[in-house]
Amino acid sequence: MQEKILLVDDEKEIVSFMRDALEDEGYDVLCAYDGKEALTKLKERPDLILLDVMMPEMDGFELCELIRKNVSCPILFLSAKQTEQDRIKGLLVGGDDYLIKPFSMKELKMRIYAHLRRERRAESTAYNRLHFGYLTIDLDGYQILYNNEKLPFTSREFELLHFLALHPGQVFTREQLYERIWGYDAEGDSSTVTEHIKKIRAKLSKYKGCRDYISTVWGIGYKWVS
């Protein structure tokens, strides 16, 4: 799959040059020229972000702190500010690397490659996880996370959400879900499925930007929308 890089810099000539160089390497490059535009581009879910420090209105350090509230991908600062204090600040606000301008494209490409390779290794060790945007279902840990923060789901809620997520787009009746999660001989009825779905939705809705993955199919039941 083509990896996506978000490039944020207010100097358009630099952006154009870097975009061409990175596209030649096979990356899908998104461009933003200020902090506000960069925040809107996060919905494209970049795999890595290249971030200039000195920009008007909102500098790269401020922007990085905002990005880190919703995004966990690698962030590489690109800056002419080269003091030790600046480099330390870049790491403290959430950056993963700091490259001083002017730099060689060869070095930048190698650093990008190294960070993306590290991300791929991390993903390969977490193969027992289902990912839906910032929502993660950890099968081994028996937990649900949103942007790496654990959500307080009960075991039944976890099982119900997990089962639906394993069958995206497939519609299940309340009765089917009740039999699958609670068992054929369980005391109670399928109305408990509706109550559990309500609780799951309420917990997810507390997290800004987390959409409702469980869709109601009126008159039939529910399905997972990935």
PDB file of C-alpha atoms in Angstrom:
ATOM      1  CA  MET A   1       0.000   0.000   0.000  1.00  0.00           C
ATOM      2  CA  GLN A   2       1.300   3.472  -0.893  1.00  0.00           C
ATOM      3  CA  GLU A   3       2.399   5.287   2.263  1.00  0.00           C
ATOM      4  CA  LYS A   4       1.116   8.796   2.807  1.00  0.00           C
ATOM      5  CA  ILE A   5       3.244  11.752   3.943  1.00  0.00           C
ATOM      6  CA  LEU A   6       1.864  15.110   5.089  1.00  0.00           C
ATOM      7  CA  LEU A   7       4.309  17.951   4.317  1.00  0.00           C
ATOM      8  CA  VAL A   8       3.690  21.188   6.248  1.00  0.00           C
ATOM      9  CA  ASP A   9       5.726  24.296   5.334  1.00  0.00           C
ATOM     10  CA  ASP A  10       4.773  27.867   4.426  1.00  0.00           C
ATOM     11  CA  GLU A  11       7.488  28.126   1.736  1.00  0.00           C
ATOM     12  CA  LYS A  12       5.771  26.909  -1.419  1.00  0.00           C
ATOM     13  CA  GLU A  13       8.928  26.456  -3.459  1.00  0.00           C
ATOM     14  CA  ILE A  14      10.405  24.151  -0.821  1.00  0.00           C
ATOM     15  CA  VAL A  15       7.137  22.232  -0.624  1.00  0.00           C
ATOM     16  CA  SER A  16       7.040  21.783  -4.394  1.00  0.00           C
ATOM     17  CA  PHE A  17      10.645  20.556  -4.533  1.00  0.00           C
ATOM     18  CA  MET A  18      10.227  18.119  -1.636  1.00  0.00           C
ATOM     19  CA  ARG A  19       6.884  16.844  -2.910  1.00  0.00           C
ATOM     20  CA  ASP A  20       8.395  15.972  -6.287  1.00  0.00           C
ATOM     21  CA  ALA A  21      11.369  14.237  -4.667  1.00  0.00           C
ATOM     22  CA  LEU A  22       9.163  12.180  -2.337  1.00  0.00           C
ATOM     23  CA  GLU A  23       6.665  11.282  -5.036  1.00  0.00           C
ATOM     24  CA  ASP A  24       9.593   9.968  -7.077  1.00  0.00           C
ATOM     25  CA  GLU A  25      10.173   7.553  -4.175  1.00  0.00           C
ATOM     26  CA  GLY A  26       6.600   6.297  -4.483  1.00  0.00           C
ATOM     27  CA  TYR A  27       5.037   8.183  -1.567  1.00  0.00           C
ATOM     28  CA  ASP A  28       1.613   9.814  -1.702  1.00  0.00           C
ATOM     29  CA  VAL A  29       2.338  13.402  -0.590  1.00  0.00           C
ATOM     30  CA  LEU A  30      -0.208  15.760   0.977  1.00  0.00           C
ATOM     31  CA  CYS A  31       0.738  19.432   1.301  1.00  0.00           C
ATOM     32  CA  ALA A  32      -0.299  22.130   3.762  1.00  0.00           C
ATOM     33  CA  TYR A  33       1.045  25.680   4.004  1.00  0.00           C
ATOM     34  CA  ASP A  34      -0.063  26.625   7.518  1.00  0.00           C
ATOM     35  CA  GLY A  35      -1.245  25.032  10.738  1.00  0.00           C
ATOM     36  CA  LYS A  36      -4.952  25.379  10.069  1.00  0.00           C
ATOM     37  CA  GLU A  37      -4.699  23.653   6.698  1.00  0.00           C
ATOM     38  CA  ALA A  38      -2.512  20.929   8.199  1.00  0.00           C
ATOM     39  CA  LEU A  39      -5.148  20.108  10.825  1.00  0.00           C
ATOM     40  CA  THR A  40      -7.780  19.642   8.119  1.00  0.00           C
ATOM     41  CA  LYS A  41      -5.449  17.253   6.252  1.00  0.00           C
ATOM     42  CA  LEU A  42      -5.251  14.909   9.254  1.00  0.00           C
ATOM     43  CA  LYS A  43      -8.514  13.322   8.114  1.00  0.00           C
ATOM     44  CA  GLU A  44      -6.472  11.833   5.263  1.00  0.00           C
ATOM     45  CA  ARG A  45      -4.629   9.770   7.913  1.00  0.00           C
ATOM     46  CA  PRO A  46      -0.997  10.357   6.967  1.00  0.00           C
ATOM     47  CA  ASP A  47       1.558   7.688   7.850  1.00  0.00           C
ATOM     48  CA  LEU A  48       4.214  10.326   8.612  1.00  0.00           C
ATOM     49  CA  ILE A  49       4.303  14.112   8.981  1.00  0.00           C
ATOM     50  CA  LEU A  50       7.122  16.500   7.966  1.00  0.00           C
ATOM     51  CA  LEU A  51       6.677  19.703   9.910  1.00  0.00           C
ATOM     52  CA  ASP A  52       8.396  23.075   9.561  1.00  0.00           C
ATOM     53  CA  VAL A  53       8.867  25.047  12.792  1.00  0.00           C
ATOM     54  CA  MET A  54       8.797  28.688  11.717  1.00  0.00           C
ATOM     55  CA  MET A  55       5.381  29.356  10.217  1.00  0.00           C
ATOM     56  CA  PRO A  56       3.029  32.352  10.564  1.00  0.00           C
ATOM     57  CA  GLU A  57       0.152  32.418  13.070  1.00  0.00           C
ATOM     58  CA  MET A  58       0.892  28.960  14.504  1.00  0.00           C
ATOM     59  CA  ASP A  59       4.440  27.633  14.704  1.00  0.00           C
ATOM     60  CA  GLY A  60       5.371  23.989  14.288  1.00  0.00           C
ATOM     61  CA  PHE A  61       5.737  23.339  18.013  1.00  0.00           C
ATOM     62  CA  GLU A  62       2.184  24.516  18.733  1.00  0.00           C
ATOM     63  CA  LEU A  63       0.870  22.575  15.755  1.00  0.00           C
ATOM     64  CA  CYS A  64       2.641  19.398  16.849  1.00  0.00           C
ATOM     65  CA  GLU A  65       0.963  19.528  20.263  1.00  0.00           C
ATOM     66  CA  LEU A  66      -2.452  19.820  18.588  1.00  0.00           C
ATOM     67  CA  ILE A  67      -1.690  17.008  16.145  1.00  0.00           C
ATOM     68  CA  ARG A  68      -0.577  14.701  18.955  1.00  0.00           C
ATOM     69  CA  LYS A  69      -4.058  14.861  20.517  1.00  0.00           C
ATOM     70  CA  ASN A  70      -5.392  12.753  17.643  1.00  0.00           C
ATOM     71  CA  VAL A  71      -2.466  11.286  15.711  1.00  0.00           C
ATOM     72  CA  SER A  72       0.259   8.835  16.714  1.00  0.00           C
ATOM     73  CA  CYS A  73       2.225   8.603  13.437  1.00  0.00           C
ATOM     74  CA  PRO A  74       5.885   9.773  13.302  1.00  0.00           C
ATOM     75  CA  ILE A  75       6.448  13.546  13.159  1.00  0.00           C
ATOM     76  CA  LEU A  76       9.756  14.881  11.799  1.00  0.00           C
ATOM     77  CA  PHE A  77      10.604  18.541  12.385  1.00  0.00           C
ATOM     78  CA  LEU A  78      12.391  20.379   9.563  1.00  0.00           C
ATOM     79  CA  SER A  79      13.819  23.661  10.801  1.00  0.00           C
ATOM     80  CA  ALA A  80      16.527  26.298  10.428  1.00  0.00           C
ATOM     81  CA  LYS A  81      16.376  26.688  14.232  1.00  0.00           C
ATOM     82  CA  GLN A  82      19.348  24.642  15.332  1.00  0.00           C
ATOM     83  CA  THR A  83      20.005  25.264  19.012  1.00  0.00           C
ATOM     84  CA  GLU A  84      19.956  22.337  21.412  1.00  0.00           C
ATOM     85  CA  GLN A  85      17.010  23.963  23.203  1.00  0.00           C
ATOM     86  CA  ASP A  86      14.970  24.005  19.973  1.00  0.00           C
ATOM     87  CA  ARG A  87      15.750  20.350  19.251  1.00  0.00           C
ATOM     88  CA  ILE A  88      14.809  19.333  22.774  1.00  0.00           C
ATOM     89  CA  LYS A  89      11.578  21.322  22.604  1.00  0.00           C
ATOM     90  CA  GLY A  90      10.676  19.587  19.351  1.00  0.00           C
ATOM     91  CA  LEU A  91      10.992  16.200  21.002  1.00  0.00           C
ATOM     92  CA  LEU A  92       9.151  17.272  24.160  1.00  0.00           C
ATOM     93  CA  VAL A  93       6.074  18.491  22.258  1.00  0.00           C
ATOM     94  CA  GLY A  94       5.725  15.145  20.493  1.00  0.00           C
ATOM     95  CA  GLY A  95       8.193  15.098  17.615  1.00  0.00           C
ATOM     96  CA  ASP A  96      10.063  11.912  16.761  1.00  0.00           C
ATOM     97  CA  ASP A  97      13.001  13.489  14.926  1.00  0.00           C
ATOM     98  CA  TYR A  98      14.527  16.898  14.181  1.00  0.00           C
ATOM     99  CA  LEU A  99      16.361  17.689  10.948  1.00  0.00           C
ATOM    100  CA  ILE A 100      18.167  21.032  10.566  1.00  0.00           C
ATOM    101  CA  LYS A 101      17.851  23.069   7.363  1.00  0.00           C
ATOM    102  CA  PRO A 102      19.564  22.969   4.974  1.00  0.00           C
ATOM    103  CA  PHE A 103      19.619  19.185   4.782  1.00  0.00           C
ATOM    104  CA  SER A 104      20.223  16.699   1.999  1.00  0.00           C
ATOM    105  CA  MET A 105      17.222  14.982   0.443  1.00  0.00           C
ATOM    106  CA  LYS A 106      19.139  11.720   0.698  1.00  0.00           C
ATOM    107  CA  GLU A 107      19.309  12.029   4.485  1.00  0.00           C
ATOM    108  CA  LEU A 108      15.662  13.050   4.714  1.00  0.00           C
ATOM    109  CA  LYS A 109      14.584  10.071   2.620  1.00  0.00           C
ATOM    110  CA  MET A 110      16.588   7.687   4.799  1.00  0.00           C
ATOM    111  CA  ARG A 111      15.090   9.109   7.987  1.00  0.00           C
ATOM    112  CA  ILE A 112      11.588   8.813   6.538  1.00  0.00           C
ATOM    113  CA  TYR A 113      12.305   5.243   5.499  1.00  0.00           C
ATOM    114  CA  ALA A 114      13.665   4.390   8.979  1.00  0.00           C
ATOM    115  CA  HIS A 115      10.625   5.799  10.794  1.00  0.00           C
ATOM    116  CA  LEU A 116       8.129   4.099   8.476  1.00  0.00           C
ATOM    117  CA  ARG A 117      10.035   0.812   8.783  1.00  0.00           C
ATOM    118  CA  ARG A 118       9.792   1.082  12.576  1.00  0.00           C
ATOM    119  CA  GLU A 119       6.048   1.666  12.287  1.00  0.00           C
ATOM    120  CA  ARG A 120       5.668  -1.400  10.056  1.00  0.00           C
ATOM    121  CA  ARG A 121       7.579  -3.533  12.562  1.00  0.00           C
ATOM    122  CA  ALA A 122       5.314  -2.319  15.353  1.00  0.00           C
ATOM    123  CA  GLU A 123       2.244  -3.190  13.308  1.00  0.00           C
ATOM    124  CA  SER A 124       3.576  -6.651  12.465  1.00  0.00           C
ATOM    125  CA  THR A 125       3.935  -7.471  16.167  1.00  0.00           C
ATOM    126  CA  ALA A 126       0.358  -6.363  16.749  1.00  0.00           C
ATOM    127  CA  TYR A 127      -1.287  -8.646  14.223  1.00  0.00           C
ATOM    128  CA  ASN A 128      -3.908  -9.625  16.802  1.00  0.00           C
ATOM    129  CA  ARG A 129      -5.337  -6.148  16.652  1.00  0.00           C
ATOM    130  CA  LEU A 130      -8.098  -4.751  14.467  1.00  0.00           C
ATOM    131  CA  HIS A 131      -7.643  -1.118  13.437  1.00  0.00           C
ATOM    132  CA  PHE A 132     -10.417   1.247  12.375  1.00  0.00           C
ATOM    133  CA  GLY A 133      -8.943   4.732  12.144  1.00  0.00           C
ATOM    134  CA  TYR A 134      -7.928   5.602  15.700  1.00  0.00           C
ATOM    135  CA  LEU A 135     -10.061   2.808  17.157  1.00  0.00           C
ATOM    136  CA  THR A 136      -8.177  -0.399  17.998  1.00  0.00           C
ATOM    137  CA  ILE A 137      -9.591  -3.741  19.124  1.00  0.00           C
ATOM    138  CA  ASP A 138      -6.846  -5.614  20.969  1.00  0.00           C
ATOM    139  CA  LEU A 139      -7.738  -9.300  20.841  1.00  0.00           C
ATOM    140  CA  ASP A 140      -4.900 -10.505  23.071  1.00  0.00           C
ATOM    141  CA  GLY A 141      -5.335  -7.761  25.644  1.00  0.00           C
ATOM    142  CA  TYR A 142      -9.136  -8.067  25.515  1.00  0.00           C
ATOM    143  CA  GLN A 143      -9.487  -4.302  25.360  1.00  0.00           C
ATOM    144  CA  ILE A 144     -10.644  -1.441  23.157  1.00  0.00           C
ATOM    145  CA  LEU A 145      -8.437   1.605  22.614  1.00  0.00           C
ATOM    146  CA  TYR A 146      -9.073   4.962  20.999  1.00  0.00           C
ATOM    147  CA  ASN A 147      -5.916   6.840  20.006  1.00  0.00           C
ATOM    148  CA  ASN A 148      -4.035   4.429  22.332  1.00  0.00           C
ATOM    149  CA  GLU A 149      -6.264   5.271  25.317  1.00  0.00           C
ATOM    150  CA  LYS A 150      -8.055   2.319  26.871  1.00  0.00           C
ATOM    151  CA  LEU A 151     -11.868   2.522  26.867  1.00  0.00           C
ATOM    152  CA  PRO A 152     -13.842   1.091  29.813  1.00  0.00           C
ATOM    153  CA  PHE A 153     -15.770  -1.713  28.092  1.00  0.00           C
ATOM    154  CA  THR A 154     -17.277  -4.688  29.900  1.00  0.00           C
ATOM    155  CA  SER A 155     -16.531  -8.197  28.644  1.00  0.00           C
ATOM    156  CA  ARG A 156     -19.959  -8.486  26.948  1.00  0.00           C
ATOM    157  CA  GLU A 157     -19.556  -5.099  25.282  1.00  0.00           C
ATOM    158  CA  PHE A 158     -16.109  -6.116  24.066  1.00  0.00           C
ATOM    159  CA  GLU A 159     -17.385  -9.424  22.663  1.00  0.00           C
ATOM    160  CA  LEU A 160     -20.305  -7.754  20.916  1.00  0.00           C
ATOM    161  CA  LEU A 161     -18.168  -5.018  19.379  1.00  0.00           C
ATOM    162  CA  HIS A 162     -15.453  -7.521  18.430  1.00  0.00           C
ATOM    163  CA  PHE A 163     -17.924  -9.885  16.736  1.00  0.00           C
ATOM    164  CA  LEU A 164     -19.475  -7.123  14.639  1.00  0.00           C
ATOM    165  CA  ALA A 165     -16.038  -5.747  13.679  1.00  0.00           C
ATOM    166  CA  LEU A 166     -14.972  -9.183  12.437  1.00  0.00           C
ATOM    167  CA  HIS A 167     -17.886  -9.152   9.982  1.00  0.00           C
ATOM    168  CA  PRO A 168     -17.949  -5.632   8.472  1.00  0.00           C
ATOM    169  CA  GLY A 169     -20.996  -4.873   6.366  1.00  0.00           C
ATOM    170  CA  GLN A 170     -22.854  -8.019   7.422  1.00  0.00           C
ATOM    171  CA  VAL A 171     -26.247  -7.454   9.051  1.00  0.00           C
ATOM    172  CA  PHE A 172     -27.123  -9.449  12.171  1.00  0.00           C
ATOM    173  CA  THR A 173     -30.484  -9.560  13.918  1.00  0.00           C
ATOM    174  CA  ARG A 174     -30.686  -8.975  17.653  1.00  0.00           C
ATOM    175  CA  GLU A 175     -31.535 -12.640  18.087  1.00  0.00           C
ATOM    176  CA  GLN A 176     -28.458 -13.762  16.164  1.00  0.00           C
ATOM    177  CA  LEU A 177     -26.214 -11.501  18.204  1.00  0.00           C
ATOM    178  CA  TYR A 178     -27.776 -12.629  21.467  1.00  0.00           C
ATOM    179  CA  GLU A 179     -27.268 -16.301  20.627  1.00  0.00           C
ATOM    180  CA  ARG A 180     -23.701 -15.684  19.462  1.00  0.00           C
ATOM    181  CA  ILE A 181     -22.574 -13.600  22.472  1.00  0.00           C
ATOM    182  CA  TRP A 182     -24.759 -14.825  25.324  1.00  0.00           C
ATOM    183  CA  GLY A 183     -25.387 -18.377  24.123  1.00  0.00           C
ATOM    184  CA  TYR A 184     -28.497 -20.403  23.328  1.00  0.00           C
ATOM    185  CA  ASP A 185     -29.241 -21.331  26.936  1.00  0.00           C
ATOM    186  CA  ALA A 186     -28.706 -17.898  28.495  1.00  0.00           C
ATOM    187  CA  GLU A 187     -31.431 -16.409  30.639  1.00  0.00           C
ATOM    188  CA  GLY A 188     -32.893 -13.208  29.225  1.00  0.00           C
ATOM    189  CA  ASP A 189     -33.819 -12.058  25.730  1.00  0.00           C
ATOM    190  CA  SER A 190     -32.481 -10.211  22.724  1.00  0.00           C
ATOM    191  CA  SER A 191     -33.514  -6.781  24.076  1.00  0.00           C
ATOM    192  CA  THR A 192     -30.288  -6.813  26.082  1.00  0.00           C
ATOM    193  CA  VAL A 193     -28.410  -6.506  22.780  1.00  0.00           C
ATOM    194  CA  THR A 194     -30.045  -3.127  22.187  1.00  0.00           C
ATOM    195  CA  GLU A 195     -29.057  -1.952  25.668  1.00  0.00           C
ATOM    196  CA  HIS A 196     -25.453  -3.032  25.160  1.00  0.00           C
ATOM    197  CA  ILE A 197     -25.300  -1.298  21.761  1.00  0.00           C
ATOM    198  CA  LYS A 198     -26.536   1.921  23.419  1.00  0.00           C
ATOM    199  CA  LYS A 199     -23.814   1.672  26.062  1.00  0.00           C
ATOM    200  CA  ILE A 200     -21.112   1.037  23.461  1.00  0.00           C
ATOM    201  CA  ARG A 201     -22.228   4.051  21.427  1.00  0.00           C
ATOM    202  CA  ALA A 202     -22.363   6.253  24.526  1.00  0.00           C
ATOM    203  CA  LYS A 203     -18.798   5.332  25.476  1.00  0.00           C
ATOM    204  CA  LEU A 204     -17.458   5.919  21.965  1.00  0.00           C
ATOM    205  CA  SER A 205     -19.279   9.251  21.657  1.00  0.00           C
ATOM    206  CA  LYS A 206     -17.265  10.670  24.553  1.00  0.00           C
ATOM    207  CA  TYR A 207     -14.188  10.708  22.340  1.00  0.00           C
ATOM    208  CA  LYS A 208     -14.053  13.641  19.946  1.00  0.00           C
ATOM    209  CA  GLY A 209     -13.791  12.484  16.363  1.00  0.00           C
ATOM    210  CA  CYS A 210     -14.745   8.880  17.108  1.00  0.00           C
ATOM    211  CA  ARG A 211     -17.645   8.030  14.854  1.00  0.00           C
ATOM    212  CA  ASP A 212     -20.355   5.419  15.396  1.00  0.00           C
ATOM    213  CA  TYR A 213     -19.095   2.236  13.779  1.00  0.00           C
ATOM    214  CA  ILE A 214     -22.261   0.285  14.587  1.00  0.00           C
ATOM    215  CA  SER A 215     -25.055   1.071  12.151  1.00  0.00           C
ATOM    216  CA  THR A 216     -28.712   0.285  12.864  1.00  0.00           C
ATOM    217  CA  VAL A 217     -30.507  -1.445  10.013  1.00  0.00           C
ATOM    218  CA  TRP A 218     -34.083  -0.598  10.855  1.00  0.00           C
ATOM    219  CA  GLY A 219     -36.404  -3.552  11.201  1.00  0.00           C
ATOM    220  CA  ILE A 220     -33.525  -6.023  11.005  1.00  0.00           C
ATOM    221  CA  GLY A 221     -30.616  -5.434  13.353  1.00  0.00           C
ATOM    222  CA  TYR A 222     -27.080  -4.063  13.280  1.00  0.00           C
ATOM    223  CA  LYS A 223     -23.950  -4.052  11.174  1.00  0.00           C
ATOM    224  CA  TRP A 224     -20.365  -2.798  11.453  1.00  0.00           C
ATOM    225  CA  VAL A 225     -19.412   0.068   9.149  1.00  0.00           C
ATOM    226  CA  SER A 226     -15.616   0.282   8.802  1.00  0.00           C
TER     227      SER A 226
END
